[in-house]
mmCIF file of C-alpha atoms in Angstrom:
data_model
loop_
_atom_site.group_PDB
_atom_site.id
_atom_site.type_symbol
_atom_site.label_atom_id
_atom_site.label_comp_id
_atom_site.label_asym_id
_atom_site.label_seq_id
_atom_site.Cartn_x
_atom_site.Cartn_y
_atom_site.Cartn_z
ATOM 1 C CA UNK Z 1 18.232 -27.831 -8.031
ATOM 2 C CA UNK Z 2 20.160 -25.034 -6.360
ATOM 3 C CA UNK Z 3 23.640 -23.701 -7.035
ATOM 4 C CA UNK Z 4 26.182 -24.224 -4.235
ATOM 5 C CA UNK Z 5 27.739 -20.940 -3.135
ATOM 6 C CA UNK Z 6 31.208 -22.438 -3.526
ATOM 7 C CA UNK Z 7 30.550 -22.980 -7.240
ATOM 8 C CA UNK Z 8 29.102 -19.496 -7.690
ATOM 9 C CA UNK Z 9 32.141 -18.019 -5.993
ATOM 10 C CA UNK Z 10 34.517 -20.002 -8.178
ATOM 11 C CA UNK Z 11 32.779 -19.084 -11.459
ATOM 12 C CA UNK Z 12 32.504 -15.411 -10.566
ATOM 13 C CA UNK Z 13 36.177 -15.273 -9.599
ATOM 14 C CA UNK Z 14 37.125 -16.876 -12.911
ATOM 15 C CA UNK Z 15 35.038 -14.333 -14.830
ATOM 16 C CA UNK Z 16 36.463 -11.372 -12.922
ATOM 17 C CA UNK Z 17 40.019 -12.662 -13.321
ATOM 18 C CA UNK Z 18 39.389 -12.816 -17.055
ATOM 19 C CA UNK Z 19 38.273 -9.167 -17.086
ATOM 20 C CA UNK Z 20 40.901 -7.844 -14.677
ATOM 21 C CA UNK Z 21 43.893 -9.940 -15.800
ATOM 22 C CA UNK Z 22 44.123 -11.573 -12.348
ATOM 23 C CA UNK Z 23 44.493 -8.206 -10.642
ATOM 24 C CA UNK Z 24 42.340 -6.491 -8.058
ATOM 25 C CA UNK Z 25 39.469 -4.314 -9.232
ATOM 26 C CA UNK Z 26 41.459 -1.210 -8.289
ATOM 27 C CA UNK Z 27 44.454 -2.343 -10.352
ATOM 28 C CA UNK Z 28 42.791 -4.080 -13.275
ATOM 29 C CA UNK Z 29 40.077 -1.666 -14.425
ATOM 30 C CA UNK Z 30 42.085 1.134 -16.005
ATOM 31 C CA UNK Z 31 38.977 2.940 -17.278
ATOM 32 C CA UNK Z 32 37.368 3.039 -13.837
ATOM 33 C CA UNK Z 33 40.591 4.614 -12.557
ATOM 34 C CA UNK Z 34 39.597 7.766 -14.441
ATOM 35 C CA UNK Z 35 36.869 8.300 -11.826
ATOM 36 C CA UNK Z 36 37.827 9.706 -8.396
ATOM 37 C CA UNK Z 37 38.054 6.864 -5.882
ATOM 38 C CA UNK Z 38 35.700 8.682 -3.521
ATOM 39 C CA UNK Z 39 32.922 9.210 -6.079
ATOM 40 C CA UNK Z 40 29.635 7.497 -5.230
ATOM 41 C CA UNK Z 41 26.862 6.504 -7.621
ATOM 42 C CA UNK Z 42 23.414 4.994 -7.848
ATOM 43 C CA UNK Z 43 22.703 2.696 -10.771
ATOM 44 C CA UNK Z 44 19.905 0.495 -12.018
ATOM 45 C CA UNK Z 45 19.857 -2.370 -14.518
ATOM 46 C CA UNK Z 46 16.866 -2.799 -16.789
ATOM 47 C CA UNK Z 47 15.874 -5.450 -19.300
ATOM 48 C CA UNK Z 48 15.172 -4.161 -22.780
ATOM 49 C CA UNK Z 49 12.941 -7.131 -23.602
ATOM 50 C CA UNK Z 50 10.423 -9.452 -21.980
ATOM 51 C CA UNK Z 51 12.120 -12.419 -20.350
ATOM 52 C CA UNK Z 52 12.230 -14.943 -17.525
ATOM 53 C CA UNK Z 53 14.825 -13.684 -15.063
ATOM 54 C CA UNK Z 54 17.640 -15.845 -13.706
ATOM 55 C CA UNK Z 55 20.786 -14.863 -11.831
ATOM 56 C CA UNK Z 56 19.925 -13.204 -8.518
ATOM 57 C CA UNK Z 57 22.631 -14.865 -6.418
ATOM 58 C CA UNK Z 58 25.232 -14.334 -9.129
ATOM 59 C CA UNK Z 59 24.594 -10.590 -9.215
ATOM 60 C CA UNK Z 60 25.118 -10.380 -5.474
ATOM 61 C CA UNK Z 61 28.269 -12.508 -5.652
ATOM 62 C CA UNK Z 62 29.848 -10.420 -8.436
ATOM 63 C CA UNK Z 63 29.397 -7.143 -6.586
ATOM 64 C CA UNK Z 64 30.494 -8.709 -3.309
ATOM 65 C CA UNK Z 65 33.752 -9.888 -4.855
ATOM 66 C CA UNK Z 66 34.440 -6.538 -6.511
ATOM 67 C CA UNK Z 67 33.497 -4.396 -3.498
ATOM 68 C CA UNK Z 68 31.381 -5.724 -0.619
ATOM 69 C CA UNK Z 69 30.531 -2.172 0.450
ATOM 70 C CA UNK Z 70 28.334 -1.682 -2.650
ATOM 71 C CA UNK Z 71 24.659 -2.092 -1.739
ATOM 72 C CA UNK Z 72 22.838 -4.305 -4.250
ATOM 73 C CA UNK Z 73 19.065 -4.707 -4.265
ATOM 74 C CA UNK Z 74 17.726 -7.346 -6.663
ATOM 75 C CA UNK Z 75 14.061 -6.546 -7.243
ATOM 76 C CA UNK Z 76 12.976 -9.811 -8.885
ATOM 77 C CA UNK Z 77 13.399 -13.491 -8.098
ATOM 78 C CA UNK Z 78 14.715 -16.286 -10.280
ATOM 79 C CA UNK Z 79 11.903 -17.603 -12.428
ATOM 80 C CA UNK Z 80 9.952 -14.330 -12.441
ATOM 81 C CA UNK Z 81 8.582 -13.098 -15.761
ATOM 82 C CA UNK Z 82 9.594 -9.488 -16.364
ATOM 83 C CA UNK Z 83 8.639 -6.973 -19.030
ATOM 84 C CA UNK Z 84 10.801 -4.753 -21.212
ATOM 85 C CA UNK Z 85 12.116 -1.728 -19.288
ATOM 86 C CA UNK Z 86 11.505 -3.350 -15.894
ATOM 87 C CA UNK Z 87 14.268 -2.722 -13.354
ATOM 88 C CA UNK Z 88 16.014 -5.936 -12.338
ATOM 89 C CA UNK Z 89 18.358 -4.574 -9.669
ATOM 90 C CA UNK Z 90 19.908 -1.428 -8.263
ATOM 91 C CA UNK Z 91 23.409 -0.772 -6.958
ATOM 92 C CA UNK Z 92 24.633 2.039 -4.711
ATOM 93 C CA UNK Z 93 28.192 2.794 -3.657
ATOM 94 C CA UNK Z 94 31.574 3.308 -5.273
ATOM 95 C CA UNK Z 95 31.143 4.405 -8.892
ATOM 96 C CA UNK Z 96 34.364 2.618 -9.778
ATOM 97 C CA UNK Z 97 33.221 -0.671 -8.274
ATOM 98 C CA UNK Z 98 29.775 -0.540 -9.872
ATOM 99 C CA UNK Z 99 31.277 -0.024 -13.309
ATOM 100 C CA UNK Z 100 33.863 -2.760 -12.798
ATOM 101 C CA UNK Z 101 31.223 -5.271 -11.746
ATOM 102 C CA UNK Z 102 28.664 -4.273 -14.389
ATOM 103 C CA UNK Z 103 29.665 -6.384 -17.392
ATOM 104 C CA UNK Z 104 30.501 -9.547 -15.484
ATOM 105 C CA UNK Z 105 27.155 -9.467 -13.678
ATOM 106 C CA UNK Z 106 25.234 -8.708 -16.858
ATOM 107 C CA UNK Z 107 27.042 -11.409 -18.843
ATOM 108 C CA UNK Z 108 25.874 -14.054 -16.397
ATOM 109 C CA UNK Z 109 22.327 -12.723 -16.172
ATOM 110 C CA UNK Z 110 21.810 -12.213 -19.903
ATOM 111 C CA UNK Z 111 22.940 -15.772 -20.618
ATOM 112 C CA UNK Z 112 20.992 -17.495 -17.849
ATOM 113 C CA UNK Z 113 17.864 -15.422 -18.453
ATOM 114 C CA UNK Z 114 18.146 -16.360 -22.123
ATOM 115 C CA UNK Z 115 18.147 -20.051 -21.205
ATOM 116 C CA UNK Z 116 15.237 -19.603 -18.781
ATOM 117 C CA UNK Z 117 13.242 -17.634 -21.353
ATOM 118 C CA UNK Z 118 13.770 -20.131 -24.172
ATOM 119 C CA UNK Z 119 12.789 -22.934 -21.820
ATOM 120 C CA UNK Z 120 9.610 -21.123 -20.806
ATOM 121 C CA UNK Z 121 8.589 -20.792 -24.461
ATOM 122 C CA UNK Z 122 9.088 -24.545 -24.967
ATOM 123 C CA UNK Z 123 7.225 -25.430 -21.780
ATOM 124 C CA UNK Z 124 4.293 -23.272 -22.846
ATOM 125 C CA UNK Z 125 3.960 -25.356 -26.015
ATOM 126 C CA UNK Z 126 3.645 -28.501 -23.885
ATOM 127 C CA UNK Z 127 0.940 -27.122 -21.579
ATOM 128 C CA UNK Z 128 -1.914 -29.584 -21.190
ATOM 129 C CA UNK Z 129 0.149 -32.607 -22.230
ATOM 130 C CA UNK Z 130 1.770 -35.363 -20.176
ATOM 131 C CA UNK Z 131 5.188 -34.772 -21.700
ATOM 132 C CA UNK Z 132 8.037 -33.317 -19.654
ATOM 133 C CA UNK Z 133 10.674 -31.064 -21.221
ATOM 134 C CA UNK Z 134 14.296 -31.996 -20.503
ATOM 135 C CA UNK Z 135 17.619 -30.323 -21.189
ATOM 136 C CA UNK Z 136 20.827 -32.069 -22.344
ATOM 137 C CA UNK Z 137 24.585 -31.946 -21.700
ATOM 138 C CA UNK Z 138 25.048 -29.510 -24.606
ATOM 139 C CA UNK Z 139 26.057 -26.664 -22.320
ATOM 140 C CA UNK Z 140 28.744 -23.987 -22.218
ATOM 141 C CA UNK Z 141 31.834 -25.603 -20.626
ATOM 142 C CA UNK Z 142 31.989 -24.729 -16.939
ATOM 143 C CA UNK Z 143 28.465 -23.279 -16.976
ATOM 144 C CA UNK Z 144 26.461 -26.509 -16.877
ATOM 145 C CA UNK Z 145 25.160 -26.244 -13.329
ATOM 146 C CA UNK Z 146 24.093 -22.639 -13.895
ATOM 147 C CA UNK Z 147 22.421 -23.364 -17.229
ATOM 148 C CA UNK Z 148 20.597 -26.389 -15.866
ATOM 149 C CA UNK Z 149 19.436 -24.242 -12.962
ATOM 150 C CA UNK Z 150 18.173 -21.712 -15.515
ATOM 151 C CA UNK Z 151 16.233 -24.480 -17.281
ATOM 152 C CA UNK Z 152 14.480 -25.206 -13.993
ATOM 153 C CA UNK Z 153 13.709 -21.494 -13.588
ATOM 154 C CA UNK Z 154 12.047 -21.606 -16.999
ATOM 155 C CA UNK Z 155 9.853 -24.551 -16.016
ATOM 156 C CA UNK Z 156 11.857 -27.373 -17.592
ATOM 157 C CA UNK Z 157 13.493 -30.367 -15.953
ATOM 158 C CA UNK Z 158 17.050 -31.627 -15.953
ATOM 159 C CA UNK Z 159 18.211 -34.723 -17.766
ATOM 160 C CA UNK Z 160 21.304 -36.284 -16.224
ATOM 161 C CA UNK Z 161 23.706 -33.708 -14.831
ATOM 162 C CA UNK Z 162 26.821 -35.395 -16.195
ATOM 163 C CA UNK Z 163 28.378 -38.741 -17.001
ATOM 164 C CA UNK Z 164 28.182 -39.878 -13.393
ATOM 165 C CA UNK Z 165 24.521 -39.878 -12.358
ATOM 166 C CA UNK Z 166 22.717 -41.890 -15.052
ATOM 167 C CA UNK Z 167 23.459 -44.178 -17.980
ATOM 168 C CA UNK Z 168 22.799 -43.029 -21.532
ATOM 169 C CA UNK Z 169 23.838 -45.881 -23.792
ATOM 170 C CA UNK Z 170 24.265 -44.682 -27.363
ATOM 171 C CA UNK Z 171 25.229 -46.244 -30.700
ATOM 172 C CA UNK Z 172 28.966 -46.345 -30.051
ATOM 173 C CA UNK Z 173 28.526 -47.714 -26.520
ATOM 174 C CA UNK Z 174 26.315 -50.463 -27.944
ATOM 175 C CA UNK Z 175 28.863 -51.344 -30.614
ATOM 176 C CA UNK Z 176 31.745 -51.392 -28.124
ATOM 177 C CA UNK Z 177 29.793 -53.519 -25.629
ATOM 178 C CA UNK Z 178 28.636 -56.031 -28.216
ATOM 179 C CA UNK Z 179 24.925 -55.241 -28.241
ATOM 180 C CA UNK Z 180 22.106 -53.560 -26.362
ATOM 181 C CA UNK Z 181 21.445 -56.535 -24.098
ATOM 182 C CA UNK Z 182 25.073 -56.766 -22.993
ATOM 183 C CA UNK Z 183 25.372 -53.010 -22.433
ATOM 184 C CA UNK Z 184 22.225 -52.834 -20.289
ATOM 185 C CA UNK Z 185 23.162 -55.949 -18.304
ATOM 186 C CA UNK Z 186 26.599 -54.533 -17.521
ATOM 187 C CA UNK Z 187 25.125 -51.170 -16.547
ATOM 188 C CA UNK Z 188 22.751 -52.776 -14.068
ATOM 189 C CA UNK Z 189 25.588 -54.876 -12.681
ATOM 190 C CA UNK Z 190 27.938 -51.916 -12.267
ATOM 191 C CA UNK Z 191 25.418 -49.484 -10.750
ATOM 192 C CA UNK Z 192 22.108 -51.162 -9.877
ATOM 193 C CA UNK Z 193 20.503 -47.971 -8.543
ATOM 194 C CA UNK Z 194 21.334 -45.718 -11.502
ATOM 195 C CA UNK Z 195 18.695 -45.230 -14.222
ATOM 196 C CA UNK Z 196 19.558 -46.890 -17.527
ATOM 197 C CA UNK Z 197 18.580 -45.162 -20.752
ATOM 198 C CA UNK Z 198 19.230 -46.548 -24.224
ATOM 199 C CA UNK Z 199 19.177 -44.581 -27.455
ATOM 200 C CA UNK Z 200 17.631 -46.511 -30.351
ATOM 201 C CA UNK Z 201 17.376 -45.755 -34.047
ATOM 202 C CA UNK Z 202 14.755 -48.289 -35.147
ATOM 203 C CA UNK Z 203 11.755 -50.260 -33.903
ATOM 204 C CA UNK Z 204 13.948 -53.372 -33.952
ATOM 205 C CA UNK Z 205 16.391 -51.766 -31.524
ATOM 206 C CA UNK Z 206 13.414 -50.602 -29.457
ATOM 207 C CA UNK Z 207 12.376 -54.241 -28.974
ATOM 208 C CA UNK Z 208 15.914 -55.107 -27.898
ATOM 209 C CA UNK Z 209 16.037 -52.266 -25.365
ATOM 210 C CA UNK Z 210 12.660 -53.223 -23.881
ATOM 211 C CA UNK Z 211 13.664 -56.865 -23.570
ATOM 212 C CA UNK Z 212 16.995 -55.870 -22.012
ATOM 213 C CA UNK Z 213 15.145 -53.991 -19.246
ATOM 214 C CA UNK Z 214 16.030 -50.378 -20.074
ATOM 215 C CA UNK Z 215 14.307 -47.864 -17.802
ATOM 216 C CA UNK Z 216 14.098 -45.145 -20.449
ATOM 217 C CA UNK Z 217 14.390 -45.456 -24.215
ATOM 218 C CA UNK Z 218 15.357 -42.505 -26.372
ATOM 219 C CA UNK Z 219 13.868 -42.520 -29.863
ATOM 220 C CA UNK Z 220 16.485 -40.745 -31.923
ATOM 221 C CA UNK Z 221 15.197 -38.912 -35.005
ATOM 222 C CA UNK Z 222 12.023 -41.025 -35.253
ATOM 223 C CA UNK Z 223 9.175 -39.717 -37.410
ATOM 224 C CA UNK Z 224 5.858 -38.975 -35.709
ATOM 225 C CA UNK Z 225 4.399 -42.161 -37.209
ATOM 226 C CA UNK Z 226 7.318 -44.234 -35.887
ATOM 227 C CA UNK Z 227 6.947 -42.652 -32.445
ATOM 228 C CA UNK Z 228 3.261 -43.578 -32.391
ATOM 229 C CA UNK Z 229 4.200 -47.169 -33.250
ATOM 230 C CA UNK Z 230 6.877 -47.135 -30.562
ATOM 231 C CA UNK Z 231 4.353 -46.021 -27.919
ATOM 232 C CA UNK Z 232 2.078 -48.949 -28.816
ATOM 233 C CA UNK Z 233 4.929 -51.458 -28.879
ATOM 234 C CA UNK Z 234 6.395 -50.277 -25.573
ATOM 235 C CA UNK Z 235 3.010 -50.357 -23.806
ATOM 236 C CA UNK Z 236 4.431 -48.549 -20.754
ATOM 237 C CA UNK Z 237 7.153 -51.163 -20.167
ATOM 238 C CA UNK Z 238 9.667 -48.293 -20.277
ATOM 239 C CA UNK Z 239 9.567 -44.528 -20.367
ATOM 240 C CA UNK Z 240 9.971 -43.031 -23.844
ATOM 241 C CA UNK Z 241 11.957 -39.951 -24.759
ATOM 242 C CA UNK Z 242 12.294 -38.252 -28.115
ATOM 243 C CA UNK Z 243 15.253 -36.166 -29.148
ATOM 244 C CA UNK Z 244 16.832 -34.748 -32.255
ATOM 245 C CA UNK Z 245 16.013 -31.461 -33.999
ATOM 246 C CA UNK Z 246 13.184 -30.558 -31.635
ATOM 247 C CA UNK Z 247 11.818 -27.099 -32.484
ATOM 248 C CA UNK Z 248 9.224 -24.843 -30.920
ATOM 249 C CA UNK Z 249 6.943 -25.546 -33.870
ATOM 250 C CA UNK Z 250 7.125 -29.357 -33.665
ATOM 251 C CA UNK Z 251 7.102 -29.903 -29.892
ATOM 252 C CA UNK Z 252 3.373 -30.352 -29.475
ATOM 253 C CA UNK Z 253 3.103 -32.756 -32.410
ATOM 254 C CA UNK Z 254 5.746 -35.036 -30.914
ATOM 255 C CA UNK Z 255 4.206 -34.747 -27.469
ATOM 256 C CA UNK Z 256 0.774 -35.755 -28.727
ATOM 257 C CA UNK Z 257 2.292 -38.958 -30.070
ATOM 258 C CA UNK Z 258 2.363 -40.094 -26.434
ATOM 259 C CA UNK Z 259 5.984 -39.849 -25.226
ATOM 260 C CA UNK Z 260 7.009 -39.178 -21.632
ATOM 261 C CA UNK Z 261 9.921 -36.835 -22.309
ATOM 262 C CA UNK Z 262 11.195 -34.480 -24.970
ATOM 263 C CA UNK Z 263 14.835 -33.448 -24.660
ATOM 264 C CA UNK Z 264 16.279 -30.452 -26.463
ATOM 265 C CA UNK Z 265 19.846 -29.227 -26.696
ATOM 266 C CA UNK Z 266 18.544 -25.904 -28.029
ATOM 267 C CA UNK Z 267 17.620 -24.791 -24.505
ATOM 268 C CA UNK Z 268 21.270 -24.363 -23.597
ATOM 269 C CA UNK Z 269 23.045 -24.492 -26.957
ATOM 270 C CA UNK Z 270 21.081 -22.178 -29.236
ATOM 271 C CA UNK Z 271 20.012 -19.620 -26.655
ATOM 272 C CA UNK Z 272 19.455 -15.943 -27.378
ATOM 273 C CA UNK Z 273 20.923 -13.762 -24.649
ATOM 274 C CA UNK Z 274 18.668 -11.111 -23.143
ATOM 275 C CA UNK Z 275 19.429 -7.435 -23.832
ATOM 276 C CA UNK Z 276 20.193 -5.665 -20.543
ATOM 277 C CA UNK Z 277 21.348 -2.147 -19.762
ATOM 278 C CA UNK Z 278 22.815 -0.346 -16.758
ATOM 279 C CA UNK Z 279 22.009 3.319 -16.187
ATOM 280 C CA UNK Z 280 23.485 5.731 -13.652
ATOM 281 C CA UNK Z 281 20.899 7.913 -11.930
#
C-alpha cells in the first residue's frame, strides 16, 4: 500500500498546528524567534539504534509545510535496514525553519520506524514457514494508514484496513445475529465480494464456521494442540488465522502448527519508538 499525499498533508498539518497553536511557523515557535531570521544552517538526523526506516515522504512534507525553501535530502528509503549512528536525512536552509520542523518530523519517523522494526523482528521469526504475519486495527487513532504502511515496510501484511473492506464476525456479532450460520449468510448476502472471517473460541464453533462457508476462521486464544486439531478438521476448507497474545517467542511454535496467518496487535499497539537525534553541523 502507499500513502496518498492528501492524507500525508492533512496529518502533517494537524501535527504542526498542535505544535504551533494554529499559527504560522514564524509566529508559533517562540524559541526559534531567538535566532536571527537570516541565519542559515546545515543539519543531519541520525538514528541512535539499529532499525528499519519508515517515513521518507513525511519528512519531506513536514519541512515543505514549514518552509519549502529548506533543502531536505533523505538518504535512505522506506524499508531499508539502518545501523546505529547512520544518517537518515540532512536539511539545509533557514535555521529557524529546521528547528521548527525537527520534532514533528522526528515524531512521525520514530513511531513509524518503530512499527517497521518490530514487524521485521516478527517476520524474521516466521522465515521458512508458510505463515503470513498480519497487523490489526489496534492502531493510534488517525495514524492507521501510516502504521499499516510501516507494517508493510517491515515485511508484514495488512489485515483489513477498517470496518468497510472485510467482515470480521466476532462473539458479539454472532450473538446479535442469532448464530454463526445466520451471520455468515447475511454477510454474503449484503456484500458477496467481501471476504468473510469468523472468530471462533472452540472446535465446535470451528465446525459451524466451516459449514457456514467462512473464507477465513480466526482461532482466538487456542492452545497449540487445539490449533493442530483445527488444522486437521478444517482440511483446507478455509484459511486459518491465530490471534491473541502472540509474542516473538511463541510465533514460530504457532506457525508450525500449520496456520495460514498470525495476526498481532503488538506491531502497532506495543511498539517501541526509535531513538533519533538532530545535529547542527
